[in-house]
Short mmCIF file of C-alpha atoms and ligand atoms in Angstrom, two decimals:
data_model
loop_
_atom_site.label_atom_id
_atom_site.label_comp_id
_atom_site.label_asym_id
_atom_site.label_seq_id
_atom_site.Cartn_x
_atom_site.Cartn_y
_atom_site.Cartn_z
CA UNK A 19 -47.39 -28.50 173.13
CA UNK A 20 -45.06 -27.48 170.53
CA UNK A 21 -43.80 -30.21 168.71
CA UNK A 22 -40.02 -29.98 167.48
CA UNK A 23 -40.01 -32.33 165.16
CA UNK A 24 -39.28 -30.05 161.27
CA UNK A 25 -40.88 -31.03 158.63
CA UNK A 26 -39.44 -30.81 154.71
CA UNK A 27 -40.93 -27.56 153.53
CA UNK A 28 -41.35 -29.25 149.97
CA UNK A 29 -42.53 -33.15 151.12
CA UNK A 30 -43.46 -32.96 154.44
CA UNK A 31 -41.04 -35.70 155.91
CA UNK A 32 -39.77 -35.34 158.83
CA UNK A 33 -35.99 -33.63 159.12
CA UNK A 34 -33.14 -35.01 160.86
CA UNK A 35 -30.23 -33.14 161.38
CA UNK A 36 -28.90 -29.39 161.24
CA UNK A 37 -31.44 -27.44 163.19
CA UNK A 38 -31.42 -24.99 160.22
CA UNK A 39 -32.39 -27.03 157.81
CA UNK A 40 -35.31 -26.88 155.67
CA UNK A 41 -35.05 -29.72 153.09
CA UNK A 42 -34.64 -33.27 153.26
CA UNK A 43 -33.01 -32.80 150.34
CA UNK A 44 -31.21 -31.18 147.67
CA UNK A 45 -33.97 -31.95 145.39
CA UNK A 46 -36.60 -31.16 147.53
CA UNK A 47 -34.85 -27.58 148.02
CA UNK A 48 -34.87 -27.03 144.22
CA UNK A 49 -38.56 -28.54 143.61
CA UNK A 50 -39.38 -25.88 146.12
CA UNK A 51 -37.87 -22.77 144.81
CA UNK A 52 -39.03 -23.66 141.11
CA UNK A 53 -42.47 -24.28 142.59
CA UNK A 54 -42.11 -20.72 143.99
CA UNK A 55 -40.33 -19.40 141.00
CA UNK A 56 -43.55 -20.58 138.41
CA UNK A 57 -45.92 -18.76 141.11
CA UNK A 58 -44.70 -16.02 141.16
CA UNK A 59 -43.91 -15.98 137.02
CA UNK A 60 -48.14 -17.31 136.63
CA UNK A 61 -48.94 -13.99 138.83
CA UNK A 62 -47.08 -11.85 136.58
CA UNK A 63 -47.81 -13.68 133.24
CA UNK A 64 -51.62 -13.13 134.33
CA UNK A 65 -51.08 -8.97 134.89
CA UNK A 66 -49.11 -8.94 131.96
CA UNK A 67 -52.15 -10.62 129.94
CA UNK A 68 -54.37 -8.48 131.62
CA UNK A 69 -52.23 -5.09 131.11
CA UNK A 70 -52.26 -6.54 127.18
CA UNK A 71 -56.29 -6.59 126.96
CA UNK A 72 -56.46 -3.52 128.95
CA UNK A 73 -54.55 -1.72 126.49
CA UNK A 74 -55.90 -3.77 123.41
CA UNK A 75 -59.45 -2.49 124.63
CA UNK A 76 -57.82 1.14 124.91
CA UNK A 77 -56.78 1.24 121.02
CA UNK A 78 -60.12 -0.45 120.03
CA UNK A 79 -62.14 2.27 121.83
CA UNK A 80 -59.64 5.01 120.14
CA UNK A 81 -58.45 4.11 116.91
CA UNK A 82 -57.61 8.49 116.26
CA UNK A 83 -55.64 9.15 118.64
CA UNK A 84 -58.12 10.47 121.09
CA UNK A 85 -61.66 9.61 121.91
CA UNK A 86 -64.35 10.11 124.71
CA UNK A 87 -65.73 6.78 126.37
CA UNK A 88 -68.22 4.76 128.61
CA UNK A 89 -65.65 2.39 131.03
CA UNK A 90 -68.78 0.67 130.69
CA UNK A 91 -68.31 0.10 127.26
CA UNK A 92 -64.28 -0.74 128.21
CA UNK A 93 -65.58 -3.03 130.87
CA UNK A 94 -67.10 -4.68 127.82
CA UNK A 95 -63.78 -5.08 125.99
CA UNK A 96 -62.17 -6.91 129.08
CA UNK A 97 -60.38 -3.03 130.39
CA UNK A 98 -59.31 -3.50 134.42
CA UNK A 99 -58.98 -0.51 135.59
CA UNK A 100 -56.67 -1.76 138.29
CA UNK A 101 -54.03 -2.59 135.93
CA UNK A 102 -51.84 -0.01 134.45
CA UNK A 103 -48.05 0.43 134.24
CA UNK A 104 -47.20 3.61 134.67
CA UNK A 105 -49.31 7.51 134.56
CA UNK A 106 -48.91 10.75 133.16
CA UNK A 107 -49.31 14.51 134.52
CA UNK A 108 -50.12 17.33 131.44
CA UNK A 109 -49.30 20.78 132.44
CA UNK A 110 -52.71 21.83 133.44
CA UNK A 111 -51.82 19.08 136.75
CA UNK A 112 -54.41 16.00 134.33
CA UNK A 113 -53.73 12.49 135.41
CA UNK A 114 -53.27 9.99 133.22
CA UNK A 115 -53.62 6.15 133.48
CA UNK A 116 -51.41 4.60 130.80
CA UNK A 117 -51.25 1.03 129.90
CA UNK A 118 -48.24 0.88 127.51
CA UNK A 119 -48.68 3.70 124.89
CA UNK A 120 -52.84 4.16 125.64
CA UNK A 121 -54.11 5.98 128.71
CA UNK A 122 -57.18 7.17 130.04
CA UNK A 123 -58.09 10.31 132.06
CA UNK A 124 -61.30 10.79 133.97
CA UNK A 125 -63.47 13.34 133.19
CA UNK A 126 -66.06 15.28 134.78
CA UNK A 127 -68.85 12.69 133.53
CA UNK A 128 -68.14 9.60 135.77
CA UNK A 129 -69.08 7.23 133.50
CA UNK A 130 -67.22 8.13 131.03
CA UNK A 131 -63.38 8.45 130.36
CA UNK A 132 -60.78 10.15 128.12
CA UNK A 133 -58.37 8.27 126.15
CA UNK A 134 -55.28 9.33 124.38
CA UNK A 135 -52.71 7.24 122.61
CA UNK A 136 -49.28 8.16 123.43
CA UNK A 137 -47.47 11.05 122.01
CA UNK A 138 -43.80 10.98 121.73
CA UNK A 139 -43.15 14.35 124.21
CA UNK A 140 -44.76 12.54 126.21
CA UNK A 141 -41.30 10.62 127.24
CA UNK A 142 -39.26 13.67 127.75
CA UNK A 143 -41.85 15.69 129.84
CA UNK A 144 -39.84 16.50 133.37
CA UNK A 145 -42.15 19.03 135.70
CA UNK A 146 -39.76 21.43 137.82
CA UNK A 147 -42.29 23.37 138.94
ZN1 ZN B 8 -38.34 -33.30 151.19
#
């Protein structure tokens, strides 16, 4: 049996009223949005943290501009490799996997990776072909 009695989406108590409603209360409405609202800011306050170590373990592992790596050795440093913001394509068709101004490319040894600091052409680059 289906019961029809609604419940406050926020308290639980039961609603009287507007069939549409969803809220016992005005408060209860606004409890439940900012509940949703600091959710949904902790989720992206945690990838942001992450996408900050991830790229903080990037520039420790190349402090010239451009070094060869283990992602063991990144794994080490607290890299995700899930985590990036945005990538890269060189002419010669290379993917890149930046996190802010460091990404990584993967090379032939799977173990290892190819990192590269970010280069100011880089922002410009447009591929037509
Ligand atoms: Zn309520």
């Amino acid at each position: 049996m289906k019961s029809n009695k609604r419940k406050c989406l926020y308290c639980n108590d039961i609603l009287k009223g507007r069939s549409d409603k969803k809220f016992c209360s005005p408060d209860c409405k606004s409890a439940y949005h900012n509940q949703r609202t600091n959710i949904q800011e902790d989720y992206i306050k945690a990838i942001n943290k992450q996408l900050r170590k991830n790229r903080s373990a990037l520039k420790k592992a190349c402090p010239w501009g451009k070094a060869t790596v283990r992602k063991e050795f990144l794994k080490q440093m607290g890299m995700d490799f899930k985590h990036l913001t945005h990538t890269w394509r060189t002419e010669n068709n290379n993917l890149y996997f930046f996190c802010y101004d460091y990404g990584y490319m993967q090379i032939d040894d799977p173990k290892k990776v190819l990192i590269i600091q970010k280069q100011d052409y880089m922002d410009n680059h447009t591929k037509t072909g």
